[in-house]
Amino acid sequence: MLLKGYDEVRAAPRPLAAADMVLVRIAYAADLPTPSDLRRGRDEGRTGTESQERSRPAPAPRERDPVAISPSIPDMPEFAPIEAAIETISELHNPQSFEDLVALAEAKRDLKLKHALLEQLRLVRFRPGHLEINPLPAAPRELGQELMRKLKAWTGRVWIVAVSADEGAELLGAQRRAREANEIERIRQHPNVKQVLQHFPDARIAAVRTTETERHRAGP
């Protein structure tokens, strides 16, 4: 320890501090037992333990506690994937008419596609999963592909969208405007409405909305 401390003091940048640490270690080591004392104490402790073990009576055998054996229960299957699949299926739609397609686009808040369905293509033929259209020149060129892609995502089935040379029906937006104009004219002919218009000649009927009661009364 002295030789090691001597080397440390010579190599240390602060020799005095290193010498202090060497002295502390020497003072601490002075209180420790010598190797021979440690060996003697270990041998005496081992001999005393062996004599105590030999003098101690052997413990009497005792009955083993009964062990309860429970049948293994297999892990229950997780139903989370099934529930998620049911929710996914319930979110899918099954449009049965071209009007349903427009309503579906509106429900999905795809206003661009809704406008295209109303004002940029004529319906030639419709059945679930198959659609024949006659796009106007103003319609986007990729409208058919976009329609197939979104209908598959919304309904969970493949849709065939074919472009036809047939003229097809009138634009759905024009049909709606014509029906609304006819409905407004029918309302104008009602006696109560005529009376109101006589008192307010500048008033006009902007739109007609079907109430929930009338919708249930009309039926599907």
Short mmCIF file of C-alpha atoms in Angstrom, two decimals:
data_model
loop_
_atom_site.label_atom_id
_atom_site.label_comp_id
_atom_site.label_asym_id
_atom_site.label_seq_id
_atom_site.Cartn_x
_atom_site.Cartn_y
_atom_site.Cartn_z
CA MET A 1 0.00 0.00 0.00
CA LEU A 2 2.92 2.36 0.78
CA LEU A 3 4.59 1.64 -2.56
CA LYS A 4 1.34 2.18 -4.43
CA GLY A 5 0.76 5.42 -2.52
CA TYR A 6 4.28 6.58 -3.32
CA ASP A 7 3.65 6.10 -7.06
CA GLU A 8 0.33 7.94 -6.82
CA VAL A 9 1.93 10.93 -5.08
CA ARG A 10 4.66 11.18 -7.70
CA ALA A 11 2.21 11.05 -10.61
CA ALA A 12 -0.48 13.29 -9.07
CA PRO A 13 -0.79 16.97 -10.24
CA ARG A 14 -1.43 17.88 -6.57
CA PRO A 15 1.02 15.79 -4.52
CA LEU A 16 -0.10 17.08 -1.12
CA ALA A 17 -3.72 16.14 -1.68
CA ALA A 18 -2.68 12.73 -2.99
CA ALA A 19 -0.47 12.17 0.07
CA ASP A 20 -3.40 13.01 2.36
CA MET A 21 -5.54 10.36 0.66
CA VAL A 22 -2.76 7.77 1.01
CA LEU A 23 -2.51 8.50 4.75
CA VAL A 24 -6.29 8.17 5.15
CA ARG A 25 -6.23 4.75 3.48
CA ILE A 26 -3.32 3.61 5.66
CA ALA A 27 -5.10 4.77 8.85
CA TYR A 28 -8.28 2.96 7.79
CA ALA A 29 -6.35 -0.22 6.97
CA ALA A 30 -4.66 -0.19 10.39
CA ASP A 31 -7.98 -1.00 12.10
CA LEU A 32 -8.71 -3.97 9.83
CA PRO A 33 -7.91 -7.55 10.98
CA THR A 34 -4.88 -9.24 9.51
CA PRO A 35 -5.31 -12.01 6.92
CA SER A 36 -4.37 -14.64 9.48
CA ASP A 37 -7.06 -13.36 11.88
CA LEU A 38 -9.63 -13.52 9.10
CA ARG A 39 -8.68 -17.09 8.21
CA ARG A 40 -8.77 -18.17 11.86
CA GLY A 41 -12.19 -16.62 12.42
CA ARG A 42 -13.57 -18.31 9.29
CA ASP A 43 -12.35 -21.73 10.40
CA GLU A 44 -13.76 -21.30 13.93
CA GLY A 45 -17.14 -20.20 12.59
CA ARG A 46 -17.36 -23.19 10.23
CA THR A 47 -16.48 -25.64 13.09
CA GLY A 48 -19.10 -24.14 15.42
CA THR A 49 -21.80 -24.30 12.77
CA GLU A 50 -21.08 -27.96 11.99
CA SER A 51 -21.22 -28.92 15.71
CA GLN A 52 -24.59 -27.12 16.10
CA GLU A 53 -25.97 -28.92 13.07
CA ARG A 54 -24.93 -32.30 14.47
CA SER A 55 -26.44 -31.61 17.94
CA ARG A 56 -29.76 -30.30 16.59
CA PRO A 57 -32.45 -33.04 16.48
CA ALA A 58 -33.82 -33.87 13.09
CA PRO A 59 -37.25 -32.31 12.51
CA ALA A 60 -40.18 -34.68 12.55
CA PRO A 61 -41.71 -35.30 9.14
CA ARG A 62 -44.97 -33.49 8.63
CA GLU A 63 -47.79 -34.18 6.32
CA ARG A 64 -47.86 -32.25 3.12
CA ASP A 65 -50.55 -29.70 2.73
CA PRO A 66 -53.14 -30.70 0.18
CA VAL A 67 -52.64 -28.97 -3.09
CA ALA A 68 -55.74 -27.75 -4.88
CA ILE A 69 -55.58 -28.57 -8.55
CA SER A 70 -57.78 -26.41 -10.71
CA PRO A 71 -58.55 -27.42 -14.25
CA SER A 72 -56.82 -25.28 -16.80
CA ILE A 73 -59.19 -22.84 -18.44
CA PRO A 74 -58.32 -21.95 -22.02
CA ASP A 75 -57.98 -18.33 -22.83
CA MET A 76 -61.23 -16.77 -23.88
CA PRO A 77 -61.19 -15.46 -27.44
CA GLU A 78 -61.05 -11.73 -27.81
CA PHE A 79 -64.18 -10.26 -29.34
CA ALA A 80 -62.75 -6.81 -30.05
CA PRO A 81 -61.91 -7.64 -33.72
CA ILE A 82 -65.42 -9.05 -34.24
CA GLU A 83 -67.04 -5.99 -32.72
CA ALA A 84 -64.87 -3.73 -34.87
CA ALA A 85 -65.90 -5.71 -37.96
CA ILE A 86 -69.58 -5.37 -37.04
CA GLU A 87 -69.20 -1.62 -36.61
CA THR A 88 -67.41 -1.39 -39.95
CA ILE A 89 -70.19 -3.29 -41.71
CA SER A 90 -72.86 -1.14 -40.08
CA GLU A 91 -71.14 1.98 -41.41
CA LEU A 92 -71.32 0.76 -45.02
CA HIS A 93 -74.11 1.93 -47.29
CA ASN A 94 -76.15 0.20 -49.95
CA PRO A 95 -77.54 2.79 -52.38
CA GLN A 96 -80.47 1.52 -54.39
CA SER A 97 -80.89 4.47 -56.75
CA PHE A 98 -78.99 7.35 -58.28
CA GLU A 99 -80.67 9.67 -55.78
CA ASP A 100 -79.17 7.48 -53.03
CA LEU A 101 -75.71 8.02 -54.53
CA VAL A 102 -76.14 11.77 -54.33
CA ALA A 103 -77.39 11.49 -50.75
CA LEU A 104 -74.40 9.30 -49.91
CA ALA A 105 -71.96 11.86 -51.31
CA GLU A 106 -73.71 14.54 -49.27
CA ALA A 107 -73.55 12.38 -46.12
CA LYS A 108 -69.82 11.93 -46.69
CA ARG A 109 -69.50 15.72 -47.14
CA ASP A 110 -67.96 15.26 -50.57
CA LEU A 111 -69.47 18.39 -52.09
CA LYS A 112 -67.35 18.20 -55.24
CA LEU A 113 -68.62 14.74 -56.12
CA LYS A 114 -72.16 15.71 -55.19
CA HIS A 115 -72.03 18.67 -57.60
CA ALA A 116 -70.66 16.42 -60.35
CA LEU A 117 -73.49 13.93 -59.87
CA LEU A 118 -76.10 16.69 -59.97
CA GLU A 119 -74.78 18.96 -62.70
CA GLN A 120 -72.08 17.25 -64.77
CA LEU A 121 -73.41 13.87 -65.86
CA ARG A 122 -76.59 12.29 -67.17
CA LEU A 123 -77.73 8.94 -65.84
CA VAL A 124 -78.14 6.28 -68.53
CA ARG A 125 -78.67 3.15 -66.42
CA PHE A 126 -78.44 2.26 -62.76
CA ARG A 127 -78.49 -0.91 -60.73
CA PRO A 128 -76.66 -1.64 -57.44
CA GLY A 129 -73.02 -2.20 -58.29
CA HIS A 130 -73.32 -0.95 -61.87
CA LEU A 131 -73.65 2.58 -63.22
CA GLU A 132 -73.78 3.88 -66.78
CA ILE A 133 -73.31 7.62 -67.22
CA ASN A 134 -72.98 10.20 -69.97
CA PRO A 135 -70.65 12.92 -68.66
CA LEU A 136 -70.97 16.47 -69.96
CA PRO A 137 -67.91 18.14 -71.53
CA ALA A 138 -67.42 20.14 -68.33
CA ALA A 139 -67.10 16.97 -66.22
CA PRO A 140 -63.60 15.99 -65.00
CA ARG A 141 -61.95 13.31 -67.11
CA GLU A 142 -61.22 11.11 -64.08
CA LEU A 143 -64.79 11.35 -62.72
CA GLY A 144 -65.57 7.70 -63.51
CA GLN A 145 -62.46 6.39 -61.76
CA GLU A 146 -63.03 8.63 -58.76
CA LEU A 147 -66.64 7.49 -58.52
CA MET A 148 -65.65 3.81 -58.58
CA ARG A 149 -62.98 4.30 -55.94
CA LYS A 150 -65.18 6.20 -53.52
CA LEU A 151 -68.20 3.95 -53.96
CA LYS A 152 -66.06 0.92 -53.13
CA ALA A 153 -64.79 2.63 -49.99
CA TRP A 154 -68.28 3.75 -48.92
CA THR A 155 -70.24 0.59 -49.75
CA GLY A 156 -67.66 -2.17 -49.33
CA ARG A 157 -68.27 -3.58 -52.81
CA VAL A 158 -66.89 -3.09 -56.29
CA TRP A 159 -68.81 -0.73 -58.54
CA ILE A 160 -68.59 -0.70 -62.32
CA VAL A 161 -68.93 2.81 -63.76
CA ALA A 162 -69.20 2.78 -67.54
CA VAL A 163 -69.32 5.77 -69.87
CA SER A 164 -72.14 5.48 -72.39
CA ALA A 165 -72.76 7.25 -75.68
CA ASP A 166 -76.51 7.32 -74.98
CA GLU A 167 -77.92 10.69 -74.04
CA GLY A 168 -79.41 9.48 -70.78
CA ALA A 169 -81.83 11.25 -68.50
CA GLU A 170 -81.92 14.95 -67.76
CA LEU A 171 -79.44 16.27 -65.24
CA LEU A 172 -80.57 15.38 -61.75
CA GLY A 173 -80.01 18.97 -60.62
CA ALA A 174 -82.32 20.22 -63.40
CA GLN A 175 -84.94 17.64 -62.41
CA ARG A 176 -84.84 18.82 -58.83
CA ARG A 177 -85.16 22.45 -59.83
CA ALA A 178 -88.15 21.62 -62.03
CA ARG A 179 -89.85 19.70 -59.21
CA GLU A 180 -89.21 22.56 -56.81
CA ALA A 181 -90.65 25.10 -59.27
CA ASN A 182 -93.78 22.95 -59.69
CA GLU A 183 -94.13 22.61 -55.95
CA ILE A 184 -93.78 26.37 -55.43
CA GLU A 185 -96.43 27.01 -58.06
CA ARG A 186 -98.75 24.51 -56.38
CA ILE A 187 -98.24 26.27 -53.05
CA ARG A 188 -98.94 29.66 -54.65
CA GLN A 189 -102.36 28.41 -55.73
CA HIS A 190 -103.36 27.55 -52.18
CA PRO A 191 -106.12 29.92 -50.95
CA ASN A 192 -104.30 30.83 -47.75
CA VAL A 193 -101.07 31.58 -49.60
CA LYS A 194 -102.97 33.68 -52.17
CA GLN A 195 -104.45 35.71 -49.38
CA VAL A 196 -101.03 36.34 -47.87
CA LEU A 197 -99.58 37.36 -51.24
CA GLN A 198 -102.41 39.82 -51.76
CA HIS A 199 -101.38 41.61 -48.57
CA PHE A 200 -97.67 41.31 -49.34
CA PRO A 201 -97.33 41.52 -53.13
CA ASP A 202 -93.52 41.72 -52.96
CA ALA A 203 -93.25 38.47 -51.02
CA ARG A 204 -92.03 35.37 -52.81
CA ILE A 205 -91.74 31.69 -52.00
CA ALA A 206 -88.04 30.89 -51.97
CA ALA A 207 -88.22 27.16 -51.27
CA VAL A 208 -90.50 24.39 -50.09
CA ARG A 209 -89.40 22.09 -47.27
CA THR A 210 -91.18 18.87 -46.36
CA THR A 211 -91.81 18.56 -42.63
CA GLU A 212 -91.05 15.39 -40.73
CA THR A 213 -94.77 14.74 -40.19
CA GLU A 214 -95.55 14.97 -43.91
CA ARG A 215 -92.56 12.78 -44.74
CA HIS A 216 -93.85 10.00 -42.44
CA ARG A 217 -97.36 10.45 -43.78
CA ALA A 218 -96.15 10.06 -47.36
CA GLY A 219 -94.35 6.84 -46.47
CA PRO A 220 -91.30 5.37 -48.16
#
